[in-house]
Amino acid sequence: MSSIKPFSKLPQLNTANVLLVENEGKLQNDLADAIVQQENNVNVTVRLARGLPLPAENEENRPRIDLVVFIVHLSSELSLVSTENSLKQLDTGYFLGKVCFLVTGARCGLVPDERLVSLRKLAGSLHCPLLFAEDQTREGVSTAAQRVLKILRVSAGLVPMVTGLYLSSLTRCTVPLDSDGSVQD
Amino acid sequence: MDAAAEALLRQTVRRIPSSKLNGVLGRWGCLSEAQLGSLESMQPKWLLCDNLISLCRENDLSMKHVAEVEMLYCIENPKRGMWYAYQMVETDDEAQSLELMHFRERFKAHLKDLIGHVSIKLKRHQDESVWIRIAWGDNFNRPNHLKPTYVMHHLQTPYVFVSGLTNKHKPLLFQALVLAAGYSSIKNAHLNGRCITALRDLLMRQYKQVFPSSCPKPLKESNPLPNPNIENEHAKLVEHKQRAAAEAFGYEDPPKLERATYKLETKYREHGNESLNGRDEPFRGVVKFTSSNLLESLKYCITSGAYLFHSGKYHTLELLICCLNYHSCFPSFL
């Protein structure tokens, strides 16, 4: 089992690599297709995984990962638990603007509120962007792919004058105010 | 054309949807082209029915022909009734190979011996199966064509599928079938449902189960052109799981099974706590599985796996594959 490091390999020209981590394996395939179809100017490679750490046998062939997207389905508790476990295995260098959370099912009324709150606290404490996506329709998936691509271009260094650190200060998740008015961090 | 034939024709035309009616009547072949053309399908059904009856009167058709229409429709659309599967058993070892004419003569002769007033129609379908339509009567009544029994049988196999059979006529039909086909007895295969093709596939194992081999051939690519930019980190594992699922459930779509019931009756035995052992009453348990398509959902369970990423270990549902070994552990389907 190997752990990935953000700067251990050389970057390639005009290339961006994203790793989609999802426990169920449902949304990653559609999202990967949508991402690859939408991007024409840059070579985008998508790698799919069910969790971290990644298997060691792909170590040589794996390119430098520019962005790690954790896909969390709020409808299942297992999704959140496995994401938390995977986060522990991720190298700390990635948390400086190279990690993003993608959440589905936030509109569903059957989902208990604590899951979303705890996920927002987690993303807020890690200073990572939290995106909400709708995975049941094709338009939802293509919109999610567009947003992931925007963040990927910045993390891969393809947008001039902007790096992942700038982005995380603009897009990091803020946690809602507590009832007595004090800001939670 | 008598009243009974008319009644049957009305009932049949009511059941056949308008879109299929023209096709069925065309295949029937008892009406000429001109007559078929004169029946417009945009009419309301009752008007169509009246026109059809007057056409049949012109052509001087009888109950026999009308029964053929119903049979044609039933063969093409067997989903209307509940089908029950039975298996014929022979105690002596020689297997008799039968051909259609032989079977037909014997079956008709035996059934007419057993009960005088029956009306039997036998038809051979394209896929080597024999369809039999039986209308039962007794000493006081003519054969009742409004409630016929349909039987489907593949001649070289011991399986029979029956629909619309009452308990009164069951022993008669079974005896005639067993004698005609050359077996010694018939037993319930404990399999029933609306979709006769699924029953047939399940019983005759026409969907292929692949057995695990030490040198597995590579799986065919399921996506026609995998995108080179997308790569799965766990590609080998995914392939392994798909192979395991295919070995347990076959490569094509499995037949549609909606309910499975397991009944267990055994003596309780526990080594630690002796209090429950040695009771006279056996331990009984019933487990029911229900789904819109059981085999497909189990196959999906295996391919998606149950991943628990705890310090790199993972567990898959291999236990289910062992449980569902078709050849030994499926005692009864209900």
mmCIF file of C-alpha atoms in Angstrom, chain B residues 19-333:
data_model
loop_
_atom_site.group_PDB
_atom_site.id
_atom_site.type_symbol
_atom_site.label_atom_id
_atom_site.label_comp_id
_atom_site.label_asym_id
_atom_site.label_seq_id
_atom_site.Cartn_x
_atom_site.Cartn_y
_atom_site.Cartn_z
ATOM 1 C CA SER B 19 -52.265 -3.489 -31.263
ATOM 2 C CA LYS B 20 -51.654 -7.234 -31.450
ATOM 3 C CA LEU B 21 -55.052 -8.287 -32.753
ATOM 4 C CA ASN B 22 -54.330 -7.839 -36.426
ATOM 5 C CA GLY B 23 -51.114 -9.782 -36.151
ATOM 6 C CA VAL B 24 -52.776 -12.698 -34.413
ATOM 7 C CA LEU B 25 -55.662 -12.826 -36.863
ATOM 8 C CA GLY B 26 -53.226 -12.724 -39.751
ATOM 9 C CA ARG B 27 -51.291 -15.674 -38.370
ATOM 10 C CA TRP B 28 -54.529 -17.527 -37.734
ATOM 11 C CA GLY B 29 -55.095 -17.763 -41.461
ATOM 12 C CA CYS B 30 -58.805 -18.494 -41.358
ATOM 13 C CA LEU B 31 -59.855 -15.112 -42.730
ATOM 14 C CA SER B 32 -59.095 -13.996 -46.258
ATOM 15 C CA GLU B 33 -57.055 -10.880 -47.018
ATOM 16 C CA ALA B 34 -60.129 -8.910 -47.943
ATOM 17 C CA GLN B 35 -61.885 -9.841 -44.750
ATOM 18 C CA LEU B 36 -58.884 -8.933 -42.662
ATOM 19 C CA GLY B 37 -58.680 -5.596 -44.373
ATOM 20 C CA SER B 38 -62.295 -4.886 -43.625
ATOM 21 C CA LEU B 39 -61.683 -5.081 -39.899
ATOM 22 C CA GLU B 40 -60.409 -1.664 -38.951
ATOM 23 C CA SER B 41 -58.523 -1.604 -35.740
ATOM 24 C CA MET B 42 -59.661 1.902 -34.887
ATOM 25 C CA GLN B 43 -63.160 0.694 -34.127
ATOM 26 C CA PRO B 44 -64.203 0.152 -30.537
ATOM 27 C CA LYS B 45 -63.571 -3.380 -29.431
ATOM 28 C CA TRP B 46 -67.199 -4.484 -29.198
ATOM 29 C CA LEU B 47 -67.877 -3.352 -32.764
ATOM 30 C CA LEU B 48 -64.783 -5.120 -33.965
ATOM 31 C CA CYS B 49 -65.911 -8.233 -32.179
ATOM 32 C CA ASP B 50 -69.334 -8.181 -33.803
ATOM 33 C CA ASN B 51 -67.786 -7.757 -37.226
ATOM 34 C CA LEU B 52 -65.402 -10.572 -36.570
ATOM 35 C CA ILE B 53 -68.192 -12.878 -35.521
ATOM 36 C CA SER B 54 -70.163 -12.163 -38.670
ATOM 37 C CA LEU B 55 -67.051 -12.836 -40.757
ATOM 38 C CA CYS B 56 -66.518 -16.123 -38.980
ATOM 39 C CA ARG B 57 -70.113 -17.073 -39.684
ATOM 40 C CA GLU B 58 -69.551 -16.379 -43.342
ATOM 41 C CA ASN B 59 -66.542 -18.629 -43.361
ATOM 42 C CA ASP B 60 -68.374 -21.237 -41.364
ATOM 43 C CA LEU B 61 -65.802 -21.524 -38.633
ATOM 44 C CA SER B 62 -66.311 -23.637 -35.544
ATOM 45 C CA MET B 63 -65.090 -23.921 -31.968
ATOM 46 C CA LYS B 64 -61.981 -25.683 -33.167
ATOM 47 C CA HIS B 65 -60.809 -22.634 -35.100
ATOM 48 C CA VAL B 66 -61.650 -20.221 -32.353
ATOM 49 C CA ALA B 67 -59.669 -22.270 -29.869
ATOM 50 C CA GLU B 68 -56.742 -21.958 -32.231
ATOM 51 C CA VAL B 69 -56.804 -18.166 -32.018
ATOM 52 C CA GLU B 70 -56.711 -18.313 -28.270
ATOM 53 C CA MET B 71 -53.870 -20.779 -28.345
ATOM 54 C CA LEU B 72 -51.869 -18.668 -30.778
ATOM 55 C CA TYR B 73 -52.184 -15.669 -28.526
ATOM 56 C CA CYS B 74 -51.288 -17.660 -25.424
ATOM 57 C CA ILE B 75 -48.167 -19.112 -27.009
ATOM 58 C CA GLU B 76 -46.913 -15.684 -27.965
ATOM 59 C CA ASN B 77 -47.836 -14.057 -24.665
ATOM 60 C CA PRO B 78 -47.580 -16.590 -21.902
ATOM 61 C CA LYS B 79 -47.327 -13.942 -19.200
ATOM 62 C CA ARG B 80 -51.024 -13.889 -18.394
ATOM 63 C CA GLY B 81 -51.353 -16.712 -15.958
ATOM 64 C CA MET B 82 -49.352 -18.383 -13.227
ATOM 65 C CA TRP B 83 -47.246 -21.242 -14.496
ATOM 66 C CA TYR B 84 -46.311 -24.182 -12.312
ATOM 67 C CA ALA B 85 -43.388 -26.420 -13.092
ATOM 68 C CA TYR B 86 -43.369 -30.186 -12.689
ATOM 69 C CA GLN B 87 -40.720 -32.772 -13.294
ATOM 70 C CA MET B 88 -41.293 -36.281 -14.556
ATOM 71 C CA VAL B 89 -39.277 -39.035 -12.979
ATOM 72 C CA GLU B 90 -38.493 -42.501 -14.165
ATOM 73 C CA THR B 91 -37.418 -45.360 -12.011
ATOM 74 C CA ASP B 92 -35.878 -47.501 -14.702
ATOM 75 C CA ASP B 93 -32.716 -46.329 -16.336
ATOM 76 C CA GLU B 94 -33.539 -46.399 -19.991
ATOM 77 C CA ALA B 95 -34.381 -43.002 -21.358
ATOM 78 C CA GLN B 96 -36.946 -43.024 -24.090
ATOM 79 C CA SER B 97 -36.568 -40.576 -26.852
ATOM 80 C CA LEU B 98 -39.907 -39.541 -28.189
ATOM 81 C CA GLU B 99 -40.986 -37.822 -31.282
ATOM 82 C CA LEU B 100 -43.930 -35.569 -31.614
ATOM 83 C CA MET B 101 -46.458 -37.739 -33.461
ATOM 84 C CA HIS B 102 -45.939 -40.612 -31.088
ATOM 85 C CA PHE B 103 -46.364 -38.411 -28.049
ATOM 86 C CA ARG B 104 -49.418 -36.772 -29.504
ATOM 87 C CA GLU B 105 -51.227 -40.014 -30.278
ATOM 88 C CA ARG B 106 -50.452 -41.528 -26.943
ATOM 89 C CA PHE B 107 -51.396 -38.428 -24.997
ATOM 90 C CA LYS B 108 -54.721 -38.029 -26.741
ATOM 91 C CA ALA B 109 -55.544 -41.681 -26.379
ATOM 92 C CA HIS B 110 -54.678 -41.804 -22.696
ATOM 93 C CA LEU B 111 -56.514 -38.654 -21.776
ATOM 94 C CA LYS B 112 -59.617 -39.665 -23.674
ATOM 95 C CA ASP B 113 -59.528 -43.012 -21.914
ATOM 96 C CA LEU B 114 -59.396 -41.366 -18.538
ATOM 97 C CA ILE B 115 -62.065 -38.766 -19.090
ATOM 98 C CA GLY B 116 -64.431 -38.944 -21.990
ATOM 99 C CA HIS B 117 -65.371 -35.389 -22.654
ATOM 100 C CA VAL B 118 -62.242 -33.428 -23.331
ATOM 101 C CA SER B 119 -61.152 -31.281 -26.183
ATOM 102 C CA ILE B 120 -57.417 -31.401 -26.846
ATOM 103 C CA LYS B 121 -55.266 -29.330 -29.126
ATOM 104 C CA LEU B 122 -51.557 -29.940 -29.616
ATOM 105 C CA LYS B 123 -49.189 -27.587 -31.338
ATOM 106 C CA ARG B 124 -45.468 -27.636 -31.921
ATOM 107 C CA HIS B 125 -43.686 -24.332 -31.454
ATOM 108 C CA GLN B 126 -40.485 -23.218 -33.160
ATOM 109 C CA ASP B 127 -38.225 -23.859 -30.219
ATOM 110 C CA GLU B 128 -38.972 -27.587 -30.116
ATOM 111 C CA SER B 129 -41.599 -27.289 -27.425
ATOM 112 C CA VAL B 130 -45.054 -28.795 -27.481
ATOM 113 C CA TRP B 131 -48.032 -26.726 -26.380
ATOM 114 C CA ILE B 132 -51.238 -28.466 -25.372
ATOM 115 C CA ARG B 133 -54.566 -26.815 -24.794
ATOM 116 C CA ILE B 134 -57.178 -28.838 -22.902
ATOM 117 C CA ALA B 135 -60.817 -27.956 -22.284
ATOM 118 C CA TRP B 136 -62.386 -30.145 -19.626
ATOM 119 C CA GLY B 137 -65.937 -31.449 -19.571
ATOM 120 C CA ASP B 138 -67.687 -34.201 -17.666
ATOM 121 C CA ASN B 139 -70.644 -36.502 -18.054
ATOM 122 C CA PHE B 140 -73.169 -33.709 -17.866
ATOM 123 C CA ASN B 141 -71.418 -30.790 -19.525
ATOM 124 C CA ARG B 142 -69.687 -30.165 -22.801
ATOM 125 C CA PRO B 143 -66.039 -29.194 -22.562
ATOM 126 C CA ASN B 144 -65.704 -25.758 -21.019
ATOM 127 C CA HIS B 145 -63.546 -23.767 -23.392
ATOM 128 C CA LEU B 146 -63.654 -20.611 -21.371
ATOM 129 C CA LYS B 147 -61.283 -22.021 -18.759
ATOM 130 C CA PRO B 148 -58.736 -24.133 -20.598
ATOM 131 C CA THR B 149 -55.571 -25.613 -19.230
ATOM 132 C CA TYR B 150 -52.316 -24.949 -21.036
ATOM 133 C CA VAL B 151 -49.354 -27.296 -20.864
ATOM 134 C CA MET B 152 -45.895 -26.645 -22.245
ATOM 135 C CA HIS B 153 -43.420 -29.477 -22.570
ATOM 136 C CA HIS B 154 -40.023 -29.849 -24.165
ATOM 137 C CA LEU B 155 -40.022 -33.347 -25.527
ATOM 138 C CA GLN B 156 -36.507 -34.406 -24.686
ATOM 139 C CA THR B 157 -36.604 -33.066 -21.143
ATOM 140 C CA PRO B 158 -38.605 -34.241 -18.159
ATOM 141 C CA TYR B 159 -40.043 -30.811 -17.408
ATOM 142 C CA VAL B 160 -43.652 -29.761 -17.830
ATOM 143 C CA PHE B 161 -45.159 -26.302 -17.255
ATOM 144 C CA VAL B 162 -48.859 -26.080 -16.523
ATOM 145 C CA SER B 163 -51.233 -23.167 -16.211
ATOM 146 C CA GLY B 164 -54.912 -23.045 -15.344
ATOM 147 C CA LEU B 165 -55.292 -26.540 -13.915
ATOM 148 C CA THR B 166 -57.830 -27.306 -11.193
ATOM 149 C CA ASN B 167 -57.209 -29.879 -8.485
ATOM 150 C CA LYS B 168 -59.981 -32.058 -9.810
ATOM 151 C CA HIS B 169 -58.270 -32.578 -13.127
ATOM 152 C CA LYS B 170 -54.706 -32.660 -11.891
ATOM 153 C CA PRO B 171 -54.363 -36.445 -11.422
ATOM 154 C CA LEU B 172 -55.942 -37.094 -14.815
ATOM 155 C CA LEU B 173 -53.598 -34.799 -16.664
ATOM 156 C CA PHE B 174 -50.549 -36.094 -14.858
ATOM 157 C CA GLN B 175 -51.387 -39.688 -15.542
ATOM 158 C CA ALA B 176 -51.916 -39.018 -19.222
ATOM 159 C CA LEU B 177 -48.646 -37.060 -19.447
ATOM 160 C CA VAL B 178 -46.600 -39.651 -17.648
ATOM 161 C CA LEU B 179 -47.951 -42.517 -19.717
ATOM 162 C CA ALA B 180 -47.595 -40.657 -22.961
ATOM 163 C CA ALA B 181 -44.048 -39.557 -22.348
ATOM 164 C CA GLY B 182 -42.886 -42.876 -20.986
ATOM 165 C CA TYR B 183 -41.949 -41.918 -17.441
ATOM 166 C CA SER B 184 -43.084 -43.525 -14.225
ATOM 167 C CA SER B 185 -44.202 -40.622 -12.056
ATOM 168 C CA ILE B 186 -44.312 -36.866 -11.803
ATOM 169 C CA LYS B 187 -43.374 -34.582 -8.944
ATOM 170 C CA ASN B 188 -43.655 -30.930 -8.131
ATOM 171 C CA ALA B 189 -40.591 -28.914 -9.064
ATOM 172 C CA HIS B 190 -41.569 -26.210 -6.548
ATOM 173 C CA LEU B 191 -41.113 -23.468 -9.064
ATOM 174 C CA ASN B 192 -43.847 -21.127 -10.191
ATOM 175 C CA GLY B 193 -44.229 -17.693 -11.639
ATOM 176 C CA ARG B 194 -45.649 -15.580 -14.393
ATOM 177 C CA CYS B 195 -42.651 -15.569 -16.686
ATOM 178 C CA ILE B 196 -42.419 -18.977 -18.287
ATOM 179 C CA THR B 197 -39.105 -18.294 -20.001
ATOM 180 C CA ALA B 198 -37.461 -17.586 -16.643
ATOM 181 C CA LEU B 199 -38.839 -20.823 -15.224
ATOM 182 C CA ARG B 200 -37.626 -22.713 -18.214
ATOM 183 C CA ASP B 201 -34.153 -21.180 -18.044
ATOM 184 C CA LEU B 202 -33.847 -21.871 -14.351
ATOM 185 C CA LEU B 203 -34.981 -25.463 -14.596
ATOM 186 C CA MET B 204 -33.164 -26.421 -17.719
ATOM 187 C CA ARG B 205 -30.085 -24.444 -16.692
ATOM 188 C CA GLN B 206 -29.912 -22.820 -20.030
ATOM 189 C CA TYR B 207 -28.039 -19.898 -18.645
ATOM 190 C CA LYS B 208 -24.486 -20.893 -18.250
ATOM 191 C CA GLN B 209 -22.726 -21.192 -14.981
ATOM 192 C CA VAL B 210 -18.989 -21.126 -15.347
ATOM 193 C CA PHE B 211 -16.934 -23.136 -12.915
ATOM 194 C CA PRO B 212 -13.803 -21.656 -11.379
ATOM 195 C CA SER B 213 -10.647 -22.773 -13.096
ATOM 196 C CA SER B 214 -7.031 -22.327 -12.138
ATOM 197 C CA CYS B 215 -6.131 -20.451 -15.322
ATOM 198 C CA PRO B 216 -8.989 -18.049 -15.863
ATOM 199 C CA LYS B 217 -9.392 -16.611 -19.316
ATOM 200 C CA PRO B 218 -9.459 -12.817 -19.393
ATOM 201 C CA LEU B 219 -12.947 -11.362 -19.214
ATOM 202 C CA LYS B 220 -14.356 -9.732 -22.288
ATOM 203 C CA GLU B 221 -14.257 -5.948 -22.096
ATOM 204 C CA SER B 222 -17.586 -4.818 -20.808
ATOM 205 C CA ASN B 223 -17.156 -1.211 -22.040
ATOM 206 C CA PRO B 224 -16.632 -1.181 -25.781
ATOM 207 C CA LEU B 225 -13.864 1.445 -25.794
ATOM 208 C CA PRO B 226 -12.433 2.196 -22.379
ATOM 209 C CA ASN B 227 -11.213 5.726 -22.197
ATOM 210 C CA PRO B 228 -7.406 5.761 -21.886
ATOM 211 C CA ASN B 229 -7.562 8.821 -19.675
ATOM 212 C CA ILE B 230 -9.601 7.090 -17.002
ATOM 213 C CA GLU B 231 -7.928 4.491 -14.931
ATOM 214 C CA ASN B 232 -9.135 2.514 -11.997
ATOM 215 C CA GLU B 233 -6.651 1.995 -9.188
ATOM 216 C CA HIS B 234 -8.284 -1.275 -8.274
ATOM 217 C CA ALA B 235 -8.652 -2.601 -11.804
ATOM 218 C CA LYS B 236 -7.367 -6.054 -10.962
ATOM 219 C CA LEU B 237 -9.672 -6.362 -8.001
ATOM 220 C CA VAL B 238 -12.682 -5.211 -9.990
ATOM 221 C CA GLU B 239 -11.937 -7.775 -12.645
ATOM 222 C CA HIS B 240 -11.555 -10.481 -10.035
ATOM 223 C CA LYS B 241 -14.928 -9.633 -8.584
ATOM 224 C CA GLN B 242 -16.626 -9.560 -11.951
ATOM 225 C CA ARG B 243 -15.190 -12.935 -12.708
ATOM 226 C CA ALA B 244 -16.392 -14.279 -9.368
ATOM 227 C CA ALA B 245 -19.866 -12.942 -10.055
ATOM 228 C CA ALA B 246 -19.871 -14.404 -13.543
ATOM 229 C CA GLU B 247 -18.746 -17.753 -12.234
ATOM 230 C CA ALA B 248 -21.530 -17.876 -9.743
ATOM 231 C CA PHE B 249 -24.290 -16.413 -11.849
ATOM 232 C CA GLY B 250 -23.309 -16.683 -15.484
ATOM 233 C CA TYR B 251 -22.179 -14.067 -17.982
ATOM 234 C CA GLU B 252 -25.546 -13.132 -19.453
ATOM 235 C CA ASP B 253 -28.547 -11.755 -17.620
ATOM 236 C CA PRO B 254 -29.761 -14.279 -15.090
ATOM 237 C CA PRO B 255 -33.413 -15.423 -15.243
ATOM 238 C CA LYS B 256 -35.805 -13.304 -13.268
ATOM 239 C CA LEU B 257 -36.395 -14.864 -9.876
ATOM 240 C CA GLU B 258 -38.600 -12.858 -7.552
ATOM 241 C CA ARG B 259 -39.002 -14.945 -4.399
ATOM 242 C CA ALA B 260 -36.969 -17.728 -2.875
ATOM 243 C CA THR B 261 -37.913 -19.506 0.324
ATOM 244 C CA TYR B 262 -35.637 -21.712 2.340
ATOM 245 C CA LYS B 263 -37.138 -24.069 4.869
ATOM 246 C CA LEU B 264 -34.937 -25.627 7.473
ATOM 247 C CA GLU B 265 -35.903 -28.380 9.855
ATOM 248 C CA THR B 266 -33.243 -29.852 12.050
ATOM 249 C CA LYS B 267 -32.457 -30.991 15.541
ATOM 250 C CA TYR B 268 -30.875 -28.349 17.691
ATOM 251 C CA ARG B 269 -27.423 -29.180 18.939
ATOM 252 C CA GLU B 270 -25.159 -26.905 20.931
ATOM 253 C CA HIS B 271 -22.019 -27.928 22.706
ATOM 254 C CA GLY B 272 -21.822 -25.303 25.407
ATOM 255 C CA ASN B 273 -25.374 -24.915 26.577
ATOM 256 C CA GLU B 274 -27.042 -28.310 26.837
ATOM 257 C CA SER B 275 -30.454 -27.073 27.873
ATOM 258 C CA LEU B 276 -31.965 -26.920 24.401
ATOM 259 C CA ASN B 277 -30.558 -30.184 23.123
ATOM 260 C CA GLY B 278 -32.489 -33.380 23.019
ATOM 261 C CA ARG B 279 -35.874 -31.774 22.642
ATOM 262 C CA ASP B 280 -38.437 -33.784 20.717
ATOM 263 C CA GLU B 281 -39.619 -30.950 18.558
ATOM 264 C CA PRO B 282 -37.221 -30.221 15.712
ATOM 265 C CA PHE B 283 -36.006 -26.712 15.102
ATOM 266 C CA ARG B 284 -37.745 -25.074 12.163
ATOM 267 C CA GLY B 285 -36.823 -21.944 10.330
ATOM 268 C CA VAL B 286 -37.983 -20.202 7.198
ATOM 269 C CA VAL B 287 -35.968 -17.586 5.339
ATOM 270 C CA LYS B 288 -37.588 -15.678 2.510
ATOM 271 C CA PHE B 289 -35.733 -13.612 -0.055
ATOM 272 C CA THR B 290 -37.751 -11.137 -2.105
ATOM 273 C CA SER B 291 -36.568 -8.827 -4.817
ATOM 274 C CA SER B 292 -37.563 -7.605 -8.240
ATOM 275 C CA ASN B 293 -34.763 -9.731 -9.655
ATOM 276 C CA LEU B 294 -32.970 -11.786 -6.992
ATOM 277 C CA LEU B 295 -30.146 -13.201 -9.033
ATOM 278 C CA GLU B 296 -29.294 -9.896 -10.650
ATOM 279 C CA SER B 297 -29.165 -8.129 -7.295
ATOM 280 C CA LEU B 298 -26.958 -10.807 -5.779
ATOM 281 C CA LYS B 299 -24.661 -10.590 -8.761
ATOM 282 C CA TYR B 300 -24.440 -6.832 -8.244
ATOM 283 C CA CYS B 301 -23.627 -7.385 -4.560
ATOM 284 C CA ILE B 302 -20.646 -9.455 -5.525
ATOM 285 C CA THR B 303 -19.329 -7.054 -8.156
ATOM 286 C CA SER B 304 -19.685 -4.000 -5.962
ATOM 287 C CA GLY B 305 -18.304 -5.855 -3.002
ATOM 288 C CA ALA B 306 -18.390 -4.773 0.617
ATOM 289 C CA TYR B 307 -15.353 -2.594 1.010
ATOM 290 C CA LEU B 308 -14.149 -1.738 4.452
ATOM 291 C CA PHE B 309 -10.960 0.219 4.242
ATOM 292 C CA HIS B 310 -9.580 -0.540 7.647
ATOM 293 C CA SER B 311 -5.838 -0.546 7.475
ATOM 294 C CA GLY B 312 -5.879 -1.854 3.953
ATOM 295 C CA LYS B 313 -7.932 -5.006 4.413
ATOM 296 C CA TYR B 314 -11.180 -5.623 2.595
ATOM 297 C CA HIS B 315 -13.938 -8.210 2.759
ATOM 298 C CA THR B 316 -16.065 -9.403 -0.152
ATOM 299 C CA LEU B 317 -19.255 -11.390 -0.265
ATOM 300 C CA GLU B 318 -17.689 -14.716 -1.089
ATOM 301 C CA LEU B 319 -19.823 -16.367 1.526
ATOM 302 C CA LEU B 320 -22.896 -15.742 -0.586
ATOM 303 C CA ILE B 321 -21.320 -17.424 -3.585
ATOM 304 C CA CYS B 322 -20.777 -20.593 -1.572
ATOM 305 C CA CYS B 323 -24.321 -20.503 -0.205
ATOM 306 C CA LEU B 324 -25.810 -20.148 -3.595
ATOM 307 C CA ASN B 325 -24.105 -23.011 -5.316
ATOM 308 C CA TYR B 326 -26.874 -24.041 -7.599
ATOM 309 C CA HIS B 327 -26.268 -27.697 -7.734
ATOM 310 C CA SER B 328 -26.502 -28.564 -4.126
ATOM 311 C CA CYS B 329 -28.065 -26.005 -1.891
ATOM 312 C CA PHE B 330 -31.260 -24.870 -3.568
ATOM 313 C CA PRO B 331 -33.813 -27.234 -2.106
ATOM 314 C CA SER B 332 -36.919 -25.314 -3.000
ATOM 315 C CA PHE B 333 -38.054 -22.215 -4.821
#
